[in-house]
XYZ file of C-alpha atoms in Angstrom:
588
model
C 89.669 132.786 85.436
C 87.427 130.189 85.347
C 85.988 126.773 87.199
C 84.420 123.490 86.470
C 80.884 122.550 88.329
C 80.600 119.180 89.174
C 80.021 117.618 86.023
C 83.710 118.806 84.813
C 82.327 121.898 82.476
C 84.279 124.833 82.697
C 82.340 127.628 84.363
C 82.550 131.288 85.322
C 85.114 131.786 88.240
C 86.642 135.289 88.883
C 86.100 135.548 84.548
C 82.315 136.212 84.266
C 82.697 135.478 80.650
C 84.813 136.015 77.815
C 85.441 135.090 74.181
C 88.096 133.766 71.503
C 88.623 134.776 68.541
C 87.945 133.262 65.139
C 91.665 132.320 64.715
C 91.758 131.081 68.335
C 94.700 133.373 68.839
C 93.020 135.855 71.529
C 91.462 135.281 74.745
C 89.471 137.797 76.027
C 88.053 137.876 79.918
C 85.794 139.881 81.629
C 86.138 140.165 85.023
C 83.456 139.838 87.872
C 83.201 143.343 89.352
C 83.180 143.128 93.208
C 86.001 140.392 93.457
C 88.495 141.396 96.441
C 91.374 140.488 97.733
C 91.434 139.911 101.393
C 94.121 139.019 103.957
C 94.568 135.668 106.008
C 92.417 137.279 108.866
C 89.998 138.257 106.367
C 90.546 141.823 106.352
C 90.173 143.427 102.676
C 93.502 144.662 101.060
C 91.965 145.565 97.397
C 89.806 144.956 94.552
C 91.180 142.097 92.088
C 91.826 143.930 89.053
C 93.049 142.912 85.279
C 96.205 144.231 86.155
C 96.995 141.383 89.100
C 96.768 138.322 86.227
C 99.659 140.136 84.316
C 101.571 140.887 87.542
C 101.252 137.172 88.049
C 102.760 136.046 85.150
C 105.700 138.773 85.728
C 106.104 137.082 88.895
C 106.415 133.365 87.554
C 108.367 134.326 84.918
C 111.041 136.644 86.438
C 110.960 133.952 88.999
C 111.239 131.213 87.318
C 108.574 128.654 88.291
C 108.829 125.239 88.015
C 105.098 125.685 86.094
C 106.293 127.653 83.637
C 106.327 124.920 80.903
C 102.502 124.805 81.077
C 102.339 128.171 78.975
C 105.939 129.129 78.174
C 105.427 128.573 74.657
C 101.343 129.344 74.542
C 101.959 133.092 75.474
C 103.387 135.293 73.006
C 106.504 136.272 73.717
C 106.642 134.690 76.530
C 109.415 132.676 75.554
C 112.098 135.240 74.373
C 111.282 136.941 77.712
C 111.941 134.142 80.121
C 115.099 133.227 77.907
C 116.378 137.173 78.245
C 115.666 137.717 74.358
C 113.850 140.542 75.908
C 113.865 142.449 78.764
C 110.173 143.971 78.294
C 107.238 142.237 79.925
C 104.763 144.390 78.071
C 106.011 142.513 74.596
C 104.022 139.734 76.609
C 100.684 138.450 75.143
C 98.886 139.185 78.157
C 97.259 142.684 78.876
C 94.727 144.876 81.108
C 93.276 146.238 78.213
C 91.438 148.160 82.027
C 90.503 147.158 85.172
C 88.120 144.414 84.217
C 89.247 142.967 80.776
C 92.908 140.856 80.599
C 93.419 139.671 77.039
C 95.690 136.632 76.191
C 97.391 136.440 72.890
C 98.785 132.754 71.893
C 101.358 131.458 69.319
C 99.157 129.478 67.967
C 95.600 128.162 68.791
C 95.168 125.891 71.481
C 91.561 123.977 71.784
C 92.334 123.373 75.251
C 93.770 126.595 76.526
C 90.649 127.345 78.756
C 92.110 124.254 80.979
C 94.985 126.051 81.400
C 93.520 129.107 83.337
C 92.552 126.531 86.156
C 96.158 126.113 87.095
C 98.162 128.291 89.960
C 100.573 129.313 86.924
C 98.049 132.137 85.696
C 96.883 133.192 88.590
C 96.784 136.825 89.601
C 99.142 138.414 92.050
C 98.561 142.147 93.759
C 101.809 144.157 92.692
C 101.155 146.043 96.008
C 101.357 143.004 98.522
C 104.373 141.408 96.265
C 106.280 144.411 96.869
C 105.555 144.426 100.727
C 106.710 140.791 101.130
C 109.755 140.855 99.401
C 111.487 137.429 99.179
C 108.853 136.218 101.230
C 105.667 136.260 99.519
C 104.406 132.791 99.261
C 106.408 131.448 102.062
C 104.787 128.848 104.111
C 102.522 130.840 106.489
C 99.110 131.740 105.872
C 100.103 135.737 105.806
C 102.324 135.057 102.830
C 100.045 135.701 100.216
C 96.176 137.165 99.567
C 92.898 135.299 99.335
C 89.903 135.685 96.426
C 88.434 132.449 96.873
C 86.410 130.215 99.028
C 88.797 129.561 101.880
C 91.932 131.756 103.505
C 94.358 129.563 104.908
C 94.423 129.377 109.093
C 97.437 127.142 109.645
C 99.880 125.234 108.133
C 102.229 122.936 110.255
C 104.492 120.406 108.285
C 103.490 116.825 108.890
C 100.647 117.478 111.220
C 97.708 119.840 109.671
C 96.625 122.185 107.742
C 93.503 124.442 108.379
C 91.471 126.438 106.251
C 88.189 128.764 107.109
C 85.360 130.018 104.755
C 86.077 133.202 103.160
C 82.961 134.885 104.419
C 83.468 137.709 101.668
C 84.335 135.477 98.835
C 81.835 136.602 95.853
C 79.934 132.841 95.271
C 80.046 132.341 99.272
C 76.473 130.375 99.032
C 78.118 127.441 97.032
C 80.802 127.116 100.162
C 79.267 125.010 101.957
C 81.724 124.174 104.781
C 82.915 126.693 107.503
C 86.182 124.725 108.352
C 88.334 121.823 106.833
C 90.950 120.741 108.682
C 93.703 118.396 106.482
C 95.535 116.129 108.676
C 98.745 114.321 107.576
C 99.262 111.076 107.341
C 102.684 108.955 106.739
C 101.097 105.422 105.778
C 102.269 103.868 109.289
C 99.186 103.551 111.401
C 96.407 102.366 108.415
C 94.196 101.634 111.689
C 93.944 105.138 112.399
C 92.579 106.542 109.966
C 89.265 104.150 110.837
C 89.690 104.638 114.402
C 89.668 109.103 113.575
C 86.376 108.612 111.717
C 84.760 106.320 113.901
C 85.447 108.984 116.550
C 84.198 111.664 114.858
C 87.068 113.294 113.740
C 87.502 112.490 110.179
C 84.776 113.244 107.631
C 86.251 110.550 104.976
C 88.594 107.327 105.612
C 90.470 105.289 104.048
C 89.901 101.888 104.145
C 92.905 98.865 103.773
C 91.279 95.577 103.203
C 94.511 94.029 104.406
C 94.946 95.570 107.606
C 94.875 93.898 110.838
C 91.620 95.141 111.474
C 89.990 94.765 107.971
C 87.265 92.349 109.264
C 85.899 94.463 112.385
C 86.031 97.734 109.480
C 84.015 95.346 107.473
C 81.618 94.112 109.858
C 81.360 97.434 111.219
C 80.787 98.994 108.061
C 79.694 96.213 105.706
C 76.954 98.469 103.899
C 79.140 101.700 103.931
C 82.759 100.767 102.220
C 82.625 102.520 98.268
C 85.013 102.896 95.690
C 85.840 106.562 94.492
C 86.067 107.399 90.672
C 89.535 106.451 88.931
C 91.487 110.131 88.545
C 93.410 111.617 85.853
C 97.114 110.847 87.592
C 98.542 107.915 86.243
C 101.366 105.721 88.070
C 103.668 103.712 86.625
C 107.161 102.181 87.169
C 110.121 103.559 85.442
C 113.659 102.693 84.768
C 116.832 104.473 85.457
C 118.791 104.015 82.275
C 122.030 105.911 83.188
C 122.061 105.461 87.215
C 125.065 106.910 88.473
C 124.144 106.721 92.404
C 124.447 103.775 94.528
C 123.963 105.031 97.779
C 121.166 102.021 98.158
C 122.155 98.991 96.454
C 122.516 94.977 96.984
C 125.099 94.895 94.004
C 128.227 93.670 95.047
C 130.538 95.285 92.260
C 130.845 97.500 88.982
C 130.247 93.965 86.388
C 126.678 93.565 88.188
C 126.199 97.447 87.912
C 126.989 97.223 84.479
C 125.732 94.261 83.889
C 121.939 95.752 84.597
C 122.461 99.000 83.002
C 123.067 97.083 79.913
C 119.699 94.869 80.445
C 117.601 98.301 81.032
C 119.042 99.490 77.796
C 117.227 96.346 75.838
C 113.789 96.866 74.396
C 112.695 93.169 75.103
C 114.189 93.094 78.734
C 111.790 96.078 79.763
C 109.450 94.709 77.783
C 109.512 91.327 79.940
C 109.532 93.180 82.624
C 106.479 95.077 81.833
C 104.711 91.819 80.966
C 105.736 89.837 84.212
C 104.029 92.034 86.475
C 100.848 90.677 87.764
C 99.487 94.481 88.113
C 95.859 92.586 89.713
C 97.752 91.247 92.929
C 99.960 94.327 92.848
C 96.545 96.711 93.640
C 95.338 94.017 95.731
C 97.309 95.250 98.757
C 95.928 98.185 99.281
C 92.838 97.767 97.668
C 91.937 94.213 98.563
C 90.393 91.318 96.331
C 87.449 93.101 95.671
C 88.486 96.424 94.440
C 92.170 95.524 92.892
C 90.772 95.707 89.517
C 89.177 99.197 90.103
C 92.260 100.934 90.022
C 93.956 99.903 86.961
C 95.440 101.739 84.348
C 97.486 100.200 80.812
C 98.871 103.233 79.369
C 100.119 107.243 80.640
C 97.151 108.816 79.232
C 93.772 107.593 80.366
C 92.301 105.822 77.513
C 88.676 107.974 77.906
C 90.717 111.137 78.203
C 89.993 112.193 75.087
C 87.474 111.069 72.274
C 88.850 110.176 68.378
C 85.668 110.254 66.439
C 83.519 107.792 67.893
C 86.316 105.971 69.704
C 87.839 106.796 72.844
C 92.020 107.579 73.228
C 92.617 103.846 73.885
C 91.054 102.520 71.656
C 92.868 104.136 68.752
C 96.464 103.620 70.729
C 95.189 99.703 70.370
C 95.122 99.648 67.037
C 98.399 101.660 66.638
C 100.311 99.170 68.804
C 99.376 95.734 67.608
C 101.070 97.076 64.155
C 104.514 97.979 66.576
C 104.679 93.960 67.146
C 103.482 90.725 67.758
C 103.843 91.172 71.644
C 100.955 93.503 71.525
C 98.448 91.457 69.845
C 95.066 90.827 72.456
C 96.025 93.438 74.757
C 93.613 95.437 75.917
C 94.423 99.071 77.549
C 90.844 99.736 79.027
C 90.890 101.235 82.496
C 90.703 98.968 85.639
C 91.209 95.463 84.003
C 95.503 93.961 83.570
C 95.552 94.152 80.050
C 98.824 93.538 80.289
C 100.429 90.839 82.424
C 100.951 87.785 80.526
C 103.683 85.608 81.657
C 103.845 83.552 78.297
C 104.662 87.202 76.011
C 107.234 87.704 79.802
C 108.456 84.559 78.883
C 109.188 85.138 75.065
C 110.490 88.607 75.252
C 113.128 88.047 78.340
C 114.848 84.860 75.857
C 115.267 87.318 73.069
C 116.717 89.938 75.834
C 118.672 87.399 77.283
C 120.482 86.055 74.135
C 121.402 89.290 72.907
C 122.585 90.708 76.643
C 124.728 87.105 76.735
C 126.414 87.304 73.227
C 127.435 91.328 75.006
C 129.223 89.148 78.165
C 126.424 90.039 80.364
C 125.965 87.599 83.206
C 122.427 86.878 85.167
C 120.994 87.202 86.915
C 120.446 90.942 86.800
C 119.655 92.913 90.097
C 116.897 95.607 89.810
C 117.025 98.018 93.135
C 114.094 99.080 94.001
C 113.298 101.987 96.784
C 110.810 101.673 99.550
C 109.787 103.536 102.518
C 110.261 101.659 105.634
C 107.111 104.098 106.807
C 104.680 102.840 103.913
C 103.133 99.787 104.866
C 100.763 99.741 101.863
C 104.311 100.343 99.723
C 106.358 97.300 101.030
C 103.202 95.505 100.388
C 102.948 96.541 96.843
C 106.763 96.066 95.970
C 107.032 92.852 97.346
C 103.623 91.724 95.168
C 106.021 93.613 92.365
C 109.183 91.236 93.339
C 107.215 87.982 93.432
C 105.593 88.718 90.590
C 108.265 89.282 88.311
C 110.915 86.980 90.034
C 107.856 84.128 89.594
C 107.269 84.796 85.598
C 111.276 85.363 84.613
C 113.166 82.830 87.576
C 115.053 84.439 89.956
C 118.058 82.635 88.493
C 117.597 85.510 85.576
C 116.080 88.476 87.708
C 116.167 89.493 91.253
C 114.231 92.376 92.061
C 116.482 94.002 95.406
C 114.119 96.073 97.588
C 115.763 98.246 99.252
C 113.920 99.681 102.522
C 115.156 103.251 104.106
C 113.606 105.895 105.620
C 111.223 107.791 104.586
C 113.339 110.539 104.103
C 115.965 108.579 102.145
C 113.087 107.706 100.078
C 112.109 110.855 98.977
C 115.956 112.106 98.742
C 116.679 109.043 96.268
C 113.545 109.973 93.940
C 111.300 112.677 94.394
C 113.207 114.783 96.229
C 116.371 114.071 94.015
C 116.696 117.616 91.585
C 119.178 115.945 89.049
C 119.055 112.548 87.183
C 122.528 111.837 88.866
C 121.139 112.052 92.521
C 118.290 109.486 91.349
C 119.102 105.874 93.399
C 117.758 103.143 91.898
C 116.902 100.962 89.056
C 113.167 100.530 88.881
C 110.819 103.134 90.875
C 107.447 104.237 91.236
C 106.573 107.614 89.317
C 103.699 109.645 87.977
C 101.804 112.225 86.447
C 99.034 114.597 87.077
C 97.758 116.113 84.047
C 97.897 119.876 83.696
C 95.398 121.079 81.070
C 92.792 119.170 78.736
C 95.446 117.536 75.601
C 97.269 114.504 75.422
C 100.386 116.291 75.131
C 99.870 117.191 79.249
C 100.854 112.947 79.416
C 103.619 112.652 76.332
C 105.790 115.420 76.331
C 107.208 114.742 80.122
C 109.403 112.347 77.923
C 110.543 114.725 75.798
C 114.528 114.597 75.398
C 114.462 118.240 75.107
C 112.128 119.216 77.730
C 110.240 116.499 79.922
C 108.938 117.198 83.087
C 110.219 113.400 84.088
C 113.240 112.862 81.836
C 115.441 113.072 85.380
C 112.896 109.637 86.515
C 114.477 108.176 83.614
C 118.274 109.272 84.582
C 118.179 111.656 81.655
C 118.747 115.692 81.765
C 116.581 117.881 78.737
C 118.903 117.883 75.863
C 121.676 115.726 77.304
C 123.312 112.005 77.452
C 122.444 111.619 73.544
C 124.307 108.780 73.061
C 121.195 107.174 75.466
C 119.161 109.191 73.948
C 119.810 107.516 70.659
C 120.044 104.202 71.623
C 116.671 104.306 73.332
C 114.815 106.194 70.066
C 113.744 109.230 72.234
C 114.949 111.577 69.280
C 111.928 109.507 67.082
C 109.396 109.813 70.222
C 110.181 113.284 70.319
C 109.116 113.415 66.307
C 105.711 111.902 67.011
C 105.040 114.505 69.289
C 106.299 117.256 67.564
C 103.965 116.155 64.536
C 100.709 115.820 66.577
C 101.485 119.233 68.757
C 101.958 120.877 64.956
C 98.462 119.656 64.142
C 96.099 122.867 65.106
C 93.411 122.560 62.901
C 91.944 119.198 63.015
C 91.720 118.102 66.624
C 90.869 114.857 65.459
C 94.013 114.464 63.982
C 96.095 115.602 66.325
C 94.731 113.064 69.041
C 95.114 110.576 66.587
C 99.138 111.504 66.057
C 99.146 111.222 69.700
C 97.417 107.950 70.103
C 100.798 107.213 67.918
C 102.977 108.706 70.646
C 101.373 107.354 73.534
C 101.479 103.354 70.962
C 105.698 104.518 70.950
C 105.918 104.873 74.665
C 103.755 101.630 75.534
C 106.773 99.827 72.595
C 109.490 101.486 74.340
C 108.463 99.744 77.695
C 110.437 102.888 79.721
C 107.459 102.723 81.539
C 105.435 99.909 83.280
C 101.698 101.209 84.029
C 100.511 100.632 87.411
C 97.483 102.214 88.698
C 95.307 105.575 88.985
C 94.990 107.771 91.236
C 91.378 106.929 93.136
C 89.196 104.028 92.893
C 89.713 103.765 96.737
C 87.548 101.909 99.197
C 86.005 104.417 101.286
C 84.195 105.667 104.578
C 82.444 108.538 104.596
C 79.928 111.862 105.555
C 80.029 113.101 102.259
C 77.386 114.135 100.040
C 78.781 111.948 96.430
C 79.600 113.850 93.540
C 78.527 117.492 94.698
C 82.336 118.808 94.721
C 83.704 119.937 91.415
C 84.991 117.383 89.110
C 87.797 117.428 86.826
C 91.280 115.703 86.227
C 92.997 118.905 85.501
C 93.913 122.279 87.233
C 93.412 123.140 90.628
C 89.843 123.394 90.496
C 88.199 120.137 90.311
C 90.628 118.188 92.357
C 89.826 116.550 95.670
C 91.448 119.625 97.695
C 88.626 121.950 96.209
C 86.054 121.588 99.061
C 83.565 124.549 97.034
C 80.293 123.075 96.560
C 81.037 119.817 98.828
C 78.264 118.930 100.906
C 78.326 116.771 104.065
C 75.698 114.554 105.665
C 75.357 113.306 109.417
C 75.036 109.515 108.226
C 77.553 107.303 107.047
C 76.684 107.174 103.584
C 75.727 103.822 102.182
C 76.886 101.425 99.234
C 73.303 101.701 97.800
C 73.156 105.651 97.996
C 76.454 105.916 96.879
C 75.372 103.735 93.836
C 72.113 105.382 93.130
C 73.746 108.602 93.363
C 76.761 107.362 90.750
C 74.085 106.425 87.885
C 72.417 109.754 88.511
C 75.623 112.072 87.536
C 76.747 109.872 85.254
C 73.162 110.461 82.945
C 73.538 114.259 84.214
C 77.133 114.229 82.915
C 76.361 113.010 79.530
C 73.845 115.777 79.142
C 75.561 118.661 80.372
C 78.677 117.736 78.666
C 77.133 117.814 75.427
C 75.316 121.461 76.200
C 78.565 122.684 77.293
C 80.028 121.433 73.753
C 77.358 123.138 71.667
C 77.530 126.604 74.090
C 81.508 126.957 72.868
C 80.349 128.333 69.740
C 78.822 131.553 71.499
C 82.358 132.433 73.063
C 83.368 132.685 69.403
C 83.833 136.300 68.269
């Protein structure tokens, strides 16, 4: 339905406009007449019509996509349907009312619900083409599904490239700005290469690895050219398995030392040593060198300037919440791209209170962490073993040995990404993430939700299993918090602030150890900065939108990147605010 320009507003997309009403219960779009679908060779199969965004949602929810959390409980009725409480679609909050209006009715009001439309989950879908590829619609081949935006999809070839080429019909075609982008993959193996492509020609944007073998001809080559991108919205951070049950990779030697660490991951004050031993400066060092390794940084799952409270930002508030959670968390600071929280005194403190307790329960030390690797990513064993020395330097190896375990890159992915069920996941301590999906807090706290998360597998957990664990770890009072803030719909205020309570929780609970961002990456480049559409959310502001990205024949420079950086950033501000004060007219 709709966009966001470059500033991060939401804009008209394929919805020229549309309205809420006063009870924020119905959405209410207006379609763009003259939008078409076309085919991968650009040949036009039919108008897009109001009817395609309801076939969409048909499709996702007889089909059961993995997305279908982001509006299972939004849509009305949506629910009972994909739960078999009913077998009629049109009982669905989400009509034609005719060929150019679709109409959305919620549950209850959502201020951020316009985010939402950004992501592939309420997209439309012809009923015509679905029927004509059968099983195989969306399979991965460019003639798998139909095009209404910028680019149709040339070629896709797994672990080499993928190619896409202007849609010369699409409706805003002025604002695309590139004829071809070609994506080419890259494992982590060859960090030269990347360098070596651009220099070449090939490659419109590198990455740069200050701690690469060739990091000083880079640098001399391109001393007045190497920027840093903009933190993102994703938000990495190391979690622990508290119920692992595979063991395919491990250096443990027998069931006591397997048990031995389960029962340290179960203690508060062990992961909260943990947490507090890691030197998260050196750790972004690796890839992003002395200079940069603060750049990257991030203290807590949601971005503290993700959302405002008043006059403060998100982390602000979660600062104040968590100093009153204990003494531990007195002088942190959760600001982006600073360590607010290594501190190898507070590492110190909370491992002998762990340590005690785990020895009066016959536990012996030291305790083994596994930790997975890729033998492929250079940049990962670098960061892991920065992890390792780090927290084997603050706690003593003679209480904590942190076991990397290199495989295949394959392996890798099968022992945590890859792995569908919290049994299959094979380790101890990993690297995970998340992305957010629409414009709330909630996008970042409920993925730990013992009923529902998105991540609760990361964790060893399954939704609404292993209670005992559950229990012991307080995920049943995390779960409250949440529940409580999601409940507050009238005062937005509020509700962030009940969050900022949630998020406080998490940072107690030390399940998670915050790493890094996403972005904040030293840089070569032809690009033209901040002309692509911005936003942390959705599928329409993210760095694999290339509408409205412009390209220059020079290398752009440090200074013009600079000059270019305080320019949006005073544009932002401004448009920002307009776009605040213009809600009111989409008001009914």
């Amino acid at each position: 339905m709709l966009e966001n320009d470059k500033y991060g507003n939401l804009v008209p997309s394929l919805a020229e406009k549309w309205t809420v009403s006063k009870d924020g219960l119905t959405y209410t779009y207006t379609l763009r007449k003259g939008a078409k679908w076309y085919t991968s060779d650009g040949e036009e199969y039919a108008d897009v019509k109001a009817q395609d965004f309801v076939t969409g949602l048909k499709h996702a929810a007889d089909g059961k996509s993995e997305a279908l959390y982001l509006v299972q409980n939004s849509i009305k009725g949506l629910d009972a349907y994909i739960k078999g409480e009913s077998k009629d679609f049109s009982t669905v909050g989400v009509k034609a009312l005719d060929d150019h209006t679709v109409q959305y009715t919620l549950n209850q009001p959502e201020s951020y619900w316009n985010s939402k439309t950004t992501s592939g989950i309420l997209f439309p879908v012809n009923a015509d083409f679905l029927a004509s590829q059968g099983s195989g619609f969306g399979a991965a081949k460019p003639s798998s599904i139909l095009y209404n935006g910028p680019y149709l999809l040339k070629s896709l070839t797994a672990k080499s490239s993928i190619e896409y080429k202007k849609n010369t019909n699409y409706w805003d075609k002025d604002n695309v700005l590139i004829e071809n982008v070609k994506l080419s993959y890259y494992d982590g193996s060859d960090q030269e290469s990347l360098v070596r492509n651009f220099t070449d020609g090939a490659y419109t944007l590198a990455r740069v690895f200050p701690n690469s073998s060739n990091y000083a001809s880079v640098k001399k080559k391109y001393a007045d050219n190497i920027t840093y991108s903009q933190q993102g919205g994703t938000s990495f951070f190391y979690v622990f398995n508290v119920n692992r049950q595979a063991y395919h990779h491990t250096a443990k030697i027998d069931d006591k030392q397997k048990a031995d660490t389960k029962a340290a991951i179960l203690n508060k004050d062990f992961r909260q040593a943990v947490g507090f031993a890691f030197d998260r400066k050196a750790y972004a060092a690796q890839t992003n060198g002395e200079d940069g390794a603060t750049m990257v940084l991030r203290n807590l799952a949601v971005p503290p300037t993700f959302v405002q409270i008043k006059d403060k930002n998100f982390g602000e508030v979660v600062q104040e919440k968590l100093t009153t959670l204990g003494q531990e968390w007195s002088s942190v600071k959760l600001d982006d791209a600073q360590d607010g929280l290594y501190n190898v005194e507070k590492a110190k403190a909370e491992f002998a209170k762990a340590k005690a307790t785990l020895e009066a329960q016959g536990v012996n030390f030291p305790i083994h962490l596994d930790m997975p690797v890729s033998q492929a990513d250079k940049a990962g064993i670098q960061q892991a073993s920065s992890f390792k020395q780090s927290v084997e330097s603050a706690l003593g190896k003679e209480n904590v040995i942190v076991d990397l375990q290199q495989m295949s890159a394959d392996d890798f992915n099968n022992t945590g990404y890859l792995a569908n069920t919290a049994a299959q996941k094979d380790y101890d301590l990993s690297t995970s993430g998340w992305t957010p999906d629409y414009q709330d807090p909630s996008t970042y706290l409920d993925v730990f939700d013992p009923t529902k998360g998105g991540l609760l597998t990361s964790i060893g957990l399954e939704a609404g299993q292993n209670q005992d664990i559950v229990s012991a770890l307080g995920l049943n009072e995390y779960k409250d918090l949440n529940d409580a803030a999601n409940k507050e719909i009238s005062d937005v205020n509020a509700r962030y602030e009940k969050y900022a309570v949630s998020q406080a929780w998490l940072t107690d609970s030390g399940l998670t150890i915050p790493s890094i961002s996403n972005g904040a990456n030293p840089l070569i480049q032809r690009s033209v900065p901040f002309t692509r559409a911005y936003s942390w959310i959705g599928t329409k502001g993210t760095v694999t939108n290339y509408k409205y990205l412009k390209l220059q024949k020079d290398v752009l420079t440090t200074k013009e990147y600079t000059k270019a950086f305080e320019d949006w950033t005073k544009e932002k501000k401004e448009s920002n605010e307009k776009a605040q004060s213009d809600l009111v007219n989409h008001v009914e």
